[in-house]
Coordinates of C-alpha atoms and ligand atoms in Angstrom, one line a residue:
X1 CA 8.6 -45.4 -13.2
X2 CA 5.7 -44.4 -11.2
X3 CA 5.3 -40.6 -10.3
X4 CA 4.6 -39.9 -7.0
X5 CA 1.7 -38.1 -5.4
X6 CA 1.9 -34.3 -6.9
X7 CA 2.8 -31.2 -4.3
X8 CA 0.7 -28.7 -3.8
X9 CA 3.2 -26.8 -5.0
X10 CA 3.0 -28.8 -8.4
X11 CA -0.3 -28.8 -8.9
X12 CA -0.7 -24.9 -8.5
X13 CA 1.9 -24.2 -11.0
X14 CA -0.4 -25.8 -13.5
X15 CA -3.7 -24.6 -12.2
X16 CA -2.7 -21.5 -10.9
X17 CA -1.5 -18.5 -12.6
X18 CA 0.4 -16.3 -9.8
X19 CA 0.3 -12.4 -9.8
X20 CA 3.4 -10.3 -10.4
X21 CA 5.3 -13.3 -11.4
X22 CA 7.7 -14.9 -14.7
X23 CA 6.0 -18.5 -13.8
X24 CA 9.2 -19.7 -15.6
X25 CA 11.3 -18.5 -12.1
X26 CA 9.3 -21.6 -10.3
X27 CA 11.5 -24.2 -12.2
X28 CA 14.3 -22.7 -9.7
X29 CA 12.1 -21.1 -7.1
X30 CA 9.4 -23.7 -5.5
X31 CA 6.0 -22.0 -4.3
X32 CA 5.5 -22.5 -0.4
X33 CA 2.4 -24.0 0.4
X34 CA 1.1 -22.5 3.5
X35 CA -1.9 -24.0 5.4
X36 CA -2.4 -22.1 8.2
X37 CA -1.4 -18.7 9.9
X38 CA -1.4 -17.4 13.8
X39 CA -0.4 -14.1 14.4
X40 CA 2.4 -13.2 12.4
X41 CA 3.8 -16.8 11.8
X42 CA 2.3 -18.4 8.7
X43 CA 2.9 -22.6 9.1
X44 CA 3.8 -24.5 5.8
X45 CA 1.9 -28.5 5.9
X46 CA 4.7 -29.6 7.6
X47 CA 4.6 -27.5 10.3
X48 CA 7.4 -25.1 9.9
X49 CA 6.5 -21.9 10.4
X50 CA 7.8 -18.3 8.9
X51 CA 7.4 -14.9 10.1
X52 CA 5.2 -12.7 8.1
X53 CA 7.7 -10.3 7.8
X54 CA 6.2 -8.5 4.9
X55 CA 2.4 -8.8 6.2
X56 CA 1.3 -10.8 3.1
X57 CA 2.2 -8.0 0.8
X58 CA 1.3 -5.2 3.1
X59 CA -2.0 -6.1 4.3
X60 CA -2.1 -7.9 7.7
X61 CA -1.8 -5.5 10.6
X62 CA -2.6 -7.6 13.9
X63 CA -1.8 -10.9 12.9
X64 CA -3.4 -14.0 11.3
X65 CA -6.1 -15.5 13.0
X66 CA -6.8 -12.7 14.9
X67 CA -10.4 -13.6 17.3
X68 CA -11.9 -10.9 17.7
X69 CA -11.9 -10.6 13.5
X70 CA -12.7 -13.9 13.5
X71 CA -15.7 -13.8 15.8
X72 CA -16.7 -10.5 14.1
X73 CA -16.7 -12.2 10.5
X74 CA -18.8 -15.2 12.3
X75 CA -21.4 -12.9 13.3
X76 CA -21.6 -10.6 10.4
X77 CA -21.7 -14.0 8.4
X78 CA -24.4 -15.4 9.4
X79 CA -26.4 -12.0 10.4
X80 CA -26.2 -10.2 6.7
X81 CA -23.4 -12.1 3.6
X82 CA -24.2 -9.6 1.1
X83 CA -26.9 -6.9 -0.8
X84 CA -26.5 -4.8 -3.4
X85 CA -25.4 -1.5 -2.3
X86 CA -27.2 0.9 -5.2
X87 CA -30.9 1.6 -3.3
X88 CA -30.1 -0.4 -0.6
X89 CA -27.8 0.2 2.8
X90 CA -26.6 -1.7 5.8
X91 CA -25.4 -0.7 9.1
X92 CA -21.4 -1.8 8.9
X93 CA -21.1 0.4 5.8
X94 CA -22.8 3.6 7.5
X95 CA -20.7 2.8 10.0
X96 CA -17.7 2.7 8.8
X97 CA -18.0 5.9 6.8
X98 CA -18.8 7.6 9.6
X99 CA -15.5 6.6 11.5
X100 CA -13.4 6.9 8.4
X101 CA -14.6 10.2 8.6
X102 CA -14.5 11.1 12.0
X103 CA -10.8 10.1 11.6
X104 CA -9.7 11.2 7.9
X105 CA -11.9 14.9 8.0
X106 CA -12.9 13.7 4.5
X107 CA -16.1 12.0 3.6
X108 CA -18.7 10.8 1.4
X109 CA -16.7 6.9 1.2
X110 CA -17.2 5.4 -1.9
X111 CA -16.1 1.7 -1.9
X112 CA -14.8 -0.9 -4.2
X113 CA -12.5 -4.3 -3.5
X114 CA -8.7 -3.6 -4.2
X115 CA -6.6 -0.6 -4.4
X116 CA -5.9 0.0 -8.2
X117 CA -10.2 0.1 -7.9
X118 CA -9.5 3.0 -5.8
X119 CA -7.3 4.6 -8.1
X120 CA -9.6 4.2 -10.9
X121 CA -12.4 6.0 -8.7
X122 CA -10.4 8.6 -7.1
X123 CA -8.8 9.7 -11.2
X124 CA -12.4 9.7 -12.8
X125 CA -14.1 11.2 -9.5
X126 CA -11.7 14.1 -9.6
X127 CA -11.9 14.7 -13.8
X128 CA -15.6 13.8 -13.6
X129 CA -15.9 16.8 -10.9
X130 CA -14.1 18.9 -13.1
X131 CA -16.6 18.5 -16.1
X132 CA -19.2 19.2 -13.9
X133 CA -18.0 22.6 -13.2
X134 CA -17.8 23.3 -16.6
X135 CA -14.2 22.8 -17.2
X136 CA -13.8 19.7 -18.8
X137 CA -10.4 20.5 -20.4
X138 CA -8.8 19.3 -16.6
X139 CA -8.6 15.9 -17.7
X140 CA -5.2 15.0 -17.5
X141 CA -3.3 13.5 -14.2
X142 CA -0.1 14.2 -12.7
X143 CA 2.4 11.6 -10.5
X144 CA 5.6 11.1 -9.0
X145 CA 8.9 9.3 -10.7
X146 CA 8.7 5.6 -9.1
X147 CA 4.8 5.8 -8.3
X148 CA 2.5 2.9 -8.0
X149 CA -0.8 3.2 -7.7
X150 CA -2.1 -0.1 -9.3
X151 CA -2.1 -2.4 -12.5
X152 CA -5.5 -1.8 -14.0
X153 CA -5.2 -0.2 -17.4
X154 CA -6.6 3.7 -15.4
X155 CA -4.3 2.7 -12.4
X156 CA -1.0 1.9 -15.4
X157 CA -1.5 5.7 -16.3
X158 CA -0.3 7.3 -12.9
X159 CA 2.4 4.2 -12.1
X160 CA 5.8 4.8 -13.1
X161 CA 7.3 1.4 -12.9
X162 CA 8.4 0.4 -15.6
X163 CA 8.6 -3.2 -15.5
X164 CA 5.0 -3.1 -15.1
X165 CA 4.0 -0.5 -17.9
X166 CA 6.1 -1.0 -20.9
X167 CA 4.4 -4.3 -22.3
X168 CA 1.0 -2.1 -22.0
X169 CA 2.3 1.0 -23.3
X170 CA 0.2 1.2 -26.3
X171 CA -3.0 1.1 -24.1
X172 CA -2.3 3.1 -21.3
X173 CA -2.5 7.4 -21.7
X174 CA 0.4 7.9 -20.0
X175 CA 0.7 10.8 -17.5
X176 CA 3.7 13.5 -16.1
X177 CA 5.5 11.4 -14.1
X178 CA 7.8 14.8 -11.8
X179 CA 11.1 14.3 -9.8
X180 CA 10.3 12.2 -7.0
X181 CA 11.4 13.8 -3.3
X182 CA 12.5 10.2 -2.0
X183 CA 16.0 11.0 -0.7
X184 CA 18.0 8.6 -2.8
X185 CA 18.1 10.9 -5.1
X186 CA 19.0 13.9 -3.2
X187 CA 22.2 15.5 -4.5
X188 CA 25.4 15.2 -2.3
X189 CA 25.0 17.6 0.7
X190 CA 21.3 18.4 0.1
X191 CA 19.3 17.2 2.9
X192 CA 16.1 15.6 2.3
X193 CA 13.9 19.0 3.0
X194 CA 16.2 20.6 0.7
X195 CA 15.7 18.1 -1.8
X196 CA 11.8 17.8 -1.2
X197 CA 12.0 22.1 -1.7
X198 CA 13.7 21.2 -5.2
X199 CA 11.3 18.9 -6.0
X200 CA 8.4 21.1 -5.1
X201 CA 9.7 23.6 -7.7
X202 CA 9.5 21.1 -10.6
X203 CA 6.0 20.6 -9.5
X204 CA 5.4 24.1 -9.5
X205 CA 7.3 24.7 -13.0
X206 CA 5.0 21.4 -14.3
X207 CA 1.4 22.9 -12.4
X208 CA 2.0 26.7 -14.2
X209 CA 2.4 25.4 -17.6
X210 CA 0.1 23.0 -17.7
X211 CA -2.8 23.7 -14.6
X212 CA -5.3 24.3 -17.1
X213 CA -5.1 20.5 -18.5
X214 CA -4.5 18.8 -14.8
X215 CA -7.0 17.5 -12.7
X216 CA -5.3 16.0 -10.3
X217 CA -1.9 15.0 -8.6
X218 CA -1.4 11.9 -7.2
X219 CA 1.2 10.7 -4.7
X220 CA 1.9 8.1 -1.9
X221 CA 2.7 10.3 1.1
X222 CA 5.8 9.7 2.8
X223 CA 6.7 6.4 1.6
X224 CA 6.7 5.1 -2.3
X225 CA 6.5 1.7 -1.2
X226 CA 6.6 -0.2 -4.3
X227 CA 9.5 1.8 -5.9
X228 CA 11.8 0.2 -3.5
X229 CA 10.7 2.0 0.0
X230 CA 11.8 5.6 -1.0
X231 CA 11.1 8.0 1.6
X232 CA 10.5 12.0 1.4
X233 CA 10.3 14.5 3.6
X234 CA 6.5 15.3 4.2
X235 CA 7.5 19.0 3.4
X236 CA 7.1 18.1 0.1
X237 CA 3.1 17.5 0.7
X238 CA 2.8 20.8 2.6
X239 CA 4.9 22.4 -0.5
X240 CA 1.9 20.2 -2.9
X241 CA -0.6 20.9 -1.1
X242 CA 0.0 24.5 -1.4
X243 CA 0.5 24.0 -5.2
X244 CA -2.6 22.2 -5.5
X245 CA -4.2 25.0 -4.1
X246 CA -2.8 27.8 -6.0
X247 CA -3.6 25.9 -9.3
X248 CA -7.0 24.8 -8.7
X249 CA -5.8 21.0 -9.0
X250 CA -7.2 17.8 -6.4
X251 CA -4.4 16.3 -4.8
X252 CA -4.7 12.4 -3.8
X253 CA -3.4 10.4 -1.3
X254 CA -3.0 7.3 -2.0
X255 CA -2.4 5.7 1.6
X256 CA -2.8 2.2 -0.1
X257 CA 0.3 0.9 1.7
X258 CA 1.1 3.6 4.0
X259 CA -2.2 3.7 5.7
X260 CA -3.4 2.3 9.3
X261 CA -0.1 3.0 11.2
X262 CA 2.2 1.6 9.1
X263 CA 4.6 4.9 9.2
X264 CA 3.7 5.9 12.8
X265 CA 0.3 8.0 12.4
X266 CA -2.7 6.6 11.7
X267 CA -2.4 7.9 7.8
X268 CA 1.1 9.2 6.5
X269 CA -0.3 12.4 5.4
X270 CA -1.3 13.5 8.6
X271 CA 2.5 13.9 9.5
X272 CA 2.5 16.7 7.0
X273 CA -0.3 18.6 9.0
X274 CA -2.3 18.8 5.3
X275 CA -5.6 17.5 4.4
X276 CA -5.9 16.3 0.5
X277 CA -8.6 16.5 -2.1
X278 CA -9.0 12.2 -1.8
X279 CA -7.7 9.9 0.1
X280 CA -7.4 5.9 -1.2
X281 CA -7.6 3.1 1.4
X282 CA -7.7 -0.4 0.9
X283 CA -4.7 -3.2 2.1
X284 CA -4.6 -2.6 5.6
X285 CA -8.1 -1.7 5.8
X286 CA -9.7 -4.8 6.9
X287 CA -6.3 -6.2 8.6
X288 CA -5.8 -8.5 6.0
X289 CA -8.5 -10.5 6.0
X290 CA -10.8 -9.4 3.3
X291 CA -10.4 -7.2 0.1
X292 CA -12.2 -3.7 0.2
X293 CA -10.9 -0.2 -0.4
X294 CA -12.5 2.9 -0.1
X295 CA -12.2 6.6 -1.6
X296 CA -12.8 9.8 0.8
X297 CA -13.1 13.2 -0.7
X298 CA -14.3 16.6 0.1
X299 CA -17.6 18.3 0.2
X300 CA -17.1 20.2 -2.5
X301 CA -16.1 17.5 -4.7
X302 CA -19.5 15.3 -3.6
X303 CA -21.3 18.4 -4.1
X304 CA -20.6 18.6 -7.7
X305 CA -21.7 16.2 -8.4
X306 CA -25.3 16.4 -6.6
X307 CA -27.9 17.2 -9.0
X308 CA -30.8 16.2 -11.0
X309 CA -29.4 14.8 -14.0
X310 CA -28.2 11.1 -13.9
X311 CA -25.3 12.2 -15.8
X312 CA -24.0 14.3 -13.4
X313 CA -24.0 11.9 -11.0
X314 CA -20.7 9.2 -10.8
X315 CA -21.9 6.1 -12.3
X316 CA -19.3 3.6 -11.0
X317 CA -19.8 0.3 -9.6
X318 CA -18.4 -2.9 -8.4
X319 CA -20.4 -5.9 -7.7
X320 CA -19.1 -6.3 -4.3
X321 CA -19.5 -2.1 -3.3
X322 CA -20.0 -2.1 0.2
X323 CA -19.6 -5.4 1.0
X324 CA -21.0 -6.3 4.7
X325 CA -18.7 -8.7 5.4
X326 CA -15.5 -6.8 4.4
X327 CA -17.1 -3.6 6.3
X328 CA -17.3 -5.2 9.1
X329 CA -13.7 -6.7 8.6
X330 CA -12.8 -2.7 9.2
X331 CA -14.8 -1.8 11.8
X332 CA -13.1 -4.7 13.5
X333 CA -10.0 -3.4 13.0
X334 CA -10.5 0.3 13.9
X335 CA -11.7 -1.2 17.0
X336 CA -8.5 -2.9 17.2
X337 CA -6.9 0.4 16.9
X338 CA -8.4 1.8 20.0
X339 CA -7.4 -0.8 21.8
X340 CA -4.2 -1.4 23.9
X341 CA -0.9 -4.2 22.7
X342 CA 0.6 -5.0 26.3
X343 CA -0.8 -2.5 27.8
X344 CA 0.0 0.2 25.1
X345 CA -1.9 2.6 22.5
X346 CA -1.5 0.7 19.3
X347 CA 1.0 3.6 18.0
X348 CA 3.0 3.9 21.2
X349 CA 3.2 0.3 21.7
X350 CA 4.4 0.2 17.7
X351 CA 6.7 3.2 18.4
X352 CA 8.9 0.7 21.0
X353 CA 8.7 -2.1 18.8
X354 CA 9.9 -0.2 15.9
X355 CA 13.3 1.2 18.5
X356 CA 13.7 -2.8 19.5
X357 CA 14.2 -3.6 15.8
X358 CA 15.9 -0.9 15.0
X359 CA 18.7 -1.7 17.7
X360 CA 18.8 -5.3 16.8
X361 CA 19.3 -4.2 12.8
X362 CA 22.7 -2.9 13.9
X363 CA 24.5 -5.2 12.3
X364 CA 22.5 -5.6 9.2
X365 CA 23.2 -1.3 8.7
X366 CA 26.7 -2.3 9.2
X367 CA 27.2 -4.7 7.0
X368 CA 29.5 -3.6 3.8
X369 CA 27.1 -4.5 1.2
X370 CA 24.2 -2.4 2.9
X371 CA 23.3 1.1 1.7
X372 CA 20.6 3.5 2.0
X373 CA 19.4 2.6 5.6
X374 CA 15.9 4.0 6.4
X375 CA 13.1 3.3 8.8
X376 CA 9.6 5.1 9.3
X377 CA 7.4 4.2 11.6
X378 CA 6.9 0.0 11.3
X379 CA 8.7 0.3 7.3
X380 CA 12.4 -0.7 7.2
X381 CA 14.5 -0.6 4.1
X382 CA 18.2 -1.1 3.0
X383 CA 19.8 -1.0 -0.7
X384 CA 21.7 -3.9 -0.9
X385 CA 25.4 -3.3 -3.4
X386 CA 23.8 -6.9 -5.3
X387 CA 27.7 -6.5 -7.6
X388 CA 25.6 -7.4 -10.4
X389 CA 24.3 -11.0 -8.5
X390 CA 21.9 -12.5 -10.8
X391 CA 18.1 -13.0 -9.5
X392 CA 19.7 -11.7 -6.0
X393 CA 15.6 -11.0 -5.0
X394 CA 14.9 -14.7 -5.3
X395 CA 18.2 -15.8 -3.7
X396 CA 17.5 -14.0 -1.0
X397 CA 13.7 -15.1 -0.8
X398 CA 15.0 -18.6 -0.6
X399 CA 17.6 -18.3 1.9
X400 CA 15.3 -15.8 4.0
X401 CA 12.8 -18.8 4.0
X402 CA 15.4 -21.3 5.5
X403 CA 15.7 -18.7 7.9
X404 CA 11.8 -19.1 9.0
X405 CA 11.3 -15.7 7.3
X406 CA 9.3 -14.3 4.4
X407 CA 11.0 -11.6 3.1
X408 CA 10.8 -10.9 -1.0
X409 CA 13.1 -8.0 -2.4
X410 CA 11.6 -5.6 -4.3
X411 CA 15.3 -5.6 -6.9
X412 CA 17.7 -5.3 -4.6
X413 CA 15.9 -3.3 -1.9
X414 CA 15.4 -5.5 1.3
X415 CA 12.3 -4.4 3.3
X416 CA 10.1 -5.3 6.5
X417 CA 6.9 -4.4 6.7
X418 CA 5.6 -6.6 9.7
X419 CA 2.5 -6.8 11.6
X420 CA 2.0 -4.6 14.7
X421 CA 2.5 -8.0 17.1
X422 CA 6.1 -9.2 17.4
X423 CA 7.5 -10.6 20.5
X424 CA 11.6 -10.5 21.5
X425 CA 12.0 -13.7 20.2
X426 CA 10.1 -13.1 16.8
X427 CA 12.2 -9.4 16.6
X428 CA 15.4 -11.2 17.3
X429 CA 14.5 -13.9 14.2
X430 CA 13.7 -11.4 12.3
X431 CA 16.8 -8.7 12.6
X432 CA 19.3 -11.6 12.7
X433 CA 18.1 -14.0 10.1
X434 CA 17.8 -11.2 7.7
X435 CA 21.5 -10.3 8.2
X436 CA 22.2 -14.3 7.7
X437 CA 20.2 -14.6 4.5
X438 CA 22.1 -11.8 3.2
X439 CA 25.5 -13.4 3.5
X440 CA 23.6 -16.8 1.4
X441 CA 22.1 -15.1 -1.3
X442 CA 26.0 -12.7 -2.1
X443 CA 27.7 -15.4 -0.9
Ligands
LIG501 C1 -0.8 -2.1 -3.5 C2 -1.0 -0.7 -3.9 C3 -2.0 -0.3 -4.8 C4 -2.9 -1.3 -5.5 O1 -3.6 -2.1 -4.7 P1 -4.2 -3.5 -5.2 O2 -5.1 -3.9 -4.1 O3 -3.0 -4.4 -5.3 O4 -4.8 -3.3 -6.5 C5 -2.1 1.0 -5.1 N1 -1.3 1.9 -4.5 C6 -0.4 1.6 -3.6 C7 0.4 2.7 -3.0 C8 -0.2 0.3 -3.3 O5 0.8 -0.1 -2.5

């Protein structure tokens, strides 16, 4: 018997090791080859195209393809590739920490290529700062139940996810992880400002005893994306930021995911009218076209660290800091931001989009197996009642696909988190192929 020419799909499951992934669940589950993506349809070699429903794991914000990135990468390509960013400097990267600036009231960007890098720089920035004001007991960090900041070893520390920690235990120095203010787990009758009240009095019970150790809490405002799209009031970041205050602890914001728009203003915390200690950015940050991320903080925290001694300075690096061509990616994209979708302000034209889809998910809310129904911003999210389904996440990734859809569970939470540039026909495949998919993968 002769074997036939190998897939794609065959040939990366022996070269290829895929992140966050049992390779064994690719005997049942083929890998999708895509070769090429236009807004938010991606096109498999066959030509059959699937909506980017989940923005290639929350990254792409205008679509694939998108010319004016495109161009911009063209120019920036053949103008300046890459330099070193330690004695050297470039104009995308001044630029863009100006205008992350101008728009985040924090400063001083320091850059690396993914977001767990951000976490890594934000944790030993705020520690390091701490040391150099003589009080180098303020070492340890604090986070939220469900958190997830990352999967380096640093990043493993603050993420509460269990799945992803336990088989690294032994290497990771494992921080608080408090009550999370996500409204799942309000108590019957409390509403979720109740709820994020409660929550804020753990902190504050956690902060008293234990200030004097705690450098900093972290937290994903509004949205703790990874822990199944659990959503708080943003009275608990006034109620931290408060906290923070009172005990002399850095609070971060790590707008990873919920950065760029994603849950209606530009960055999440800014619906809580605070401003934090750091900020992390990375994913949507260069629309989904390159990796960077960048960390923001105060001057008081840069200032600490300005001095003569070498050690006092923060001695971190990436090989890629600063990268032109992913600076420029970002610039692109802020532009992007100032300009109108069909005649709109990115975030009003978003705010429509979001009431469309909302109207057409009526029937998906009202479905018997749905529970938990939530939407922020562009973020939609329902708890399916799986009954104990086996693999229901990767049922429902396979039937979602025969709907022209990428959509991947996160357990049994169904999510969108689509680009900003969906027509009525796209909205409509979306809201009613989801609903279908669901009735294949309980079925
Ligand atoms: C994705 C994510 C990270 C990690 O970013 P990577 O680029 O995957 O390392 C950190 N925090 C949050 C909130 C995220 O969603």
């Amino acid at each position: 018997m002769t074997r036939g020419p190998d897939t794609l799909a065959e040939r990366s499951r022996r070269a290829v090791w895929h992140p966050c992934t049992q390779m064994k669940r690719h005997e049942r589950e083929p890998l999708l080859a895509i070769a090429r993506a236009q807004g938010p349809w991606l096109f498999d070699p066959d030509g059959h195209r699937y909506l980017d429903a989940v923005s290639s794991w929350w990254v792409n914000l205008f679509g694939h393809g998108h010319p004016q990135l495109r161009d911009a990468l063209a120019e920036q390509l053949a103008t300046l590739d890459h330099v070193m960013l330690a004695g050297l400097t470039h104009e995308p990267v001044v630029e863009l920490s100006e205008r992350l600036a101008a728009l985040t009231g924090l400063g001083h960007a320091f850059y690396a290529s993914d977001g767990a890098s951000a976490t890594e720089i934000a944790l030993k920035m705020s520690a390091h700062s701490w040391r150099n004001r003589g009080r180098p007991q303020k070492c340890e960090f604090v986070g939220l139940a469900g958190g997830y900041h990352g999967e380096t070893v640093g990043a493993l520390s603050v993420t509460d996810i269990a799945l992803f920690r336990e088989a690294y235990a032994p290497l990771v120095r494992l921080s608080a992880a408090l009550p999370s203010p996500d409204t799942r787990h309000a108590a019957p009758g409390e509403d979720a400002a109740a709820h994020a009240r409660r929550c804020a009095a753990s902190l504050e019970a956690y902060l008293d005893q234990h200030h004097e150790r705690t450098a900093a809490l972290i937290v994903e405002p509004l949205v703790q994306c990874a822990a199944g799209f659990g959503m708080h009031d943003p009275e608990y970041l006034r109620l931290a930021r408060a906290l923070c205050d009172r005990y002399q602890v850095h609070l971060i914001c790590d707008e990873i995911a919920v950065g760029f728009g994603r849950t209606g203003t530009l960055f999440a915390h800014q619906q809580a009218g605070i401003r934090p200690d750091f900020i992390c950015l990375s994913k949507g940050l260069t629309g989904g076209t390159l990796p960077l991320s960048a960390v923001l903080t105060t001057d008081a925290v840069y200032e600490s660290f300005y001095d003569d001694l070498a050690s006092r300075g923060f001695l971190h690096s990436h090989s890629y800091t600063g990268n032109p061509l992913a600076c420029r990616a970002a610039l692109t994209v802020l532009d992007l931001f100032e300009q109108p979708i069909d005649g709109e302000p990115v975030l009003a034209h978003n705010r429509r989009t979001a009431a469309r889809l909302t109207a057409l998910c009526e029937p998906l809310n009202a479905h018997p197996r749905v529970r938990a129904v939530r939407q922020l911003g562009m973020l939609w999210a329902w708890d399916i009642d799986d009954d104990g389904v086996v693999g229901f996440s990767s049922a429902y990734h396979l039937a979602a696909r025969e709907q022209g859809l990428l959509l991947r569970p996160i357990g049994n939470t169904l999510y969108f988190m689509p680009p900003y540039v969906l027509d009525d026909g796209a909205l409509e495949q979306l809201a009613g192929g989801a609903l279908r998919a669901l009735e294949v993968a309980l079925a």
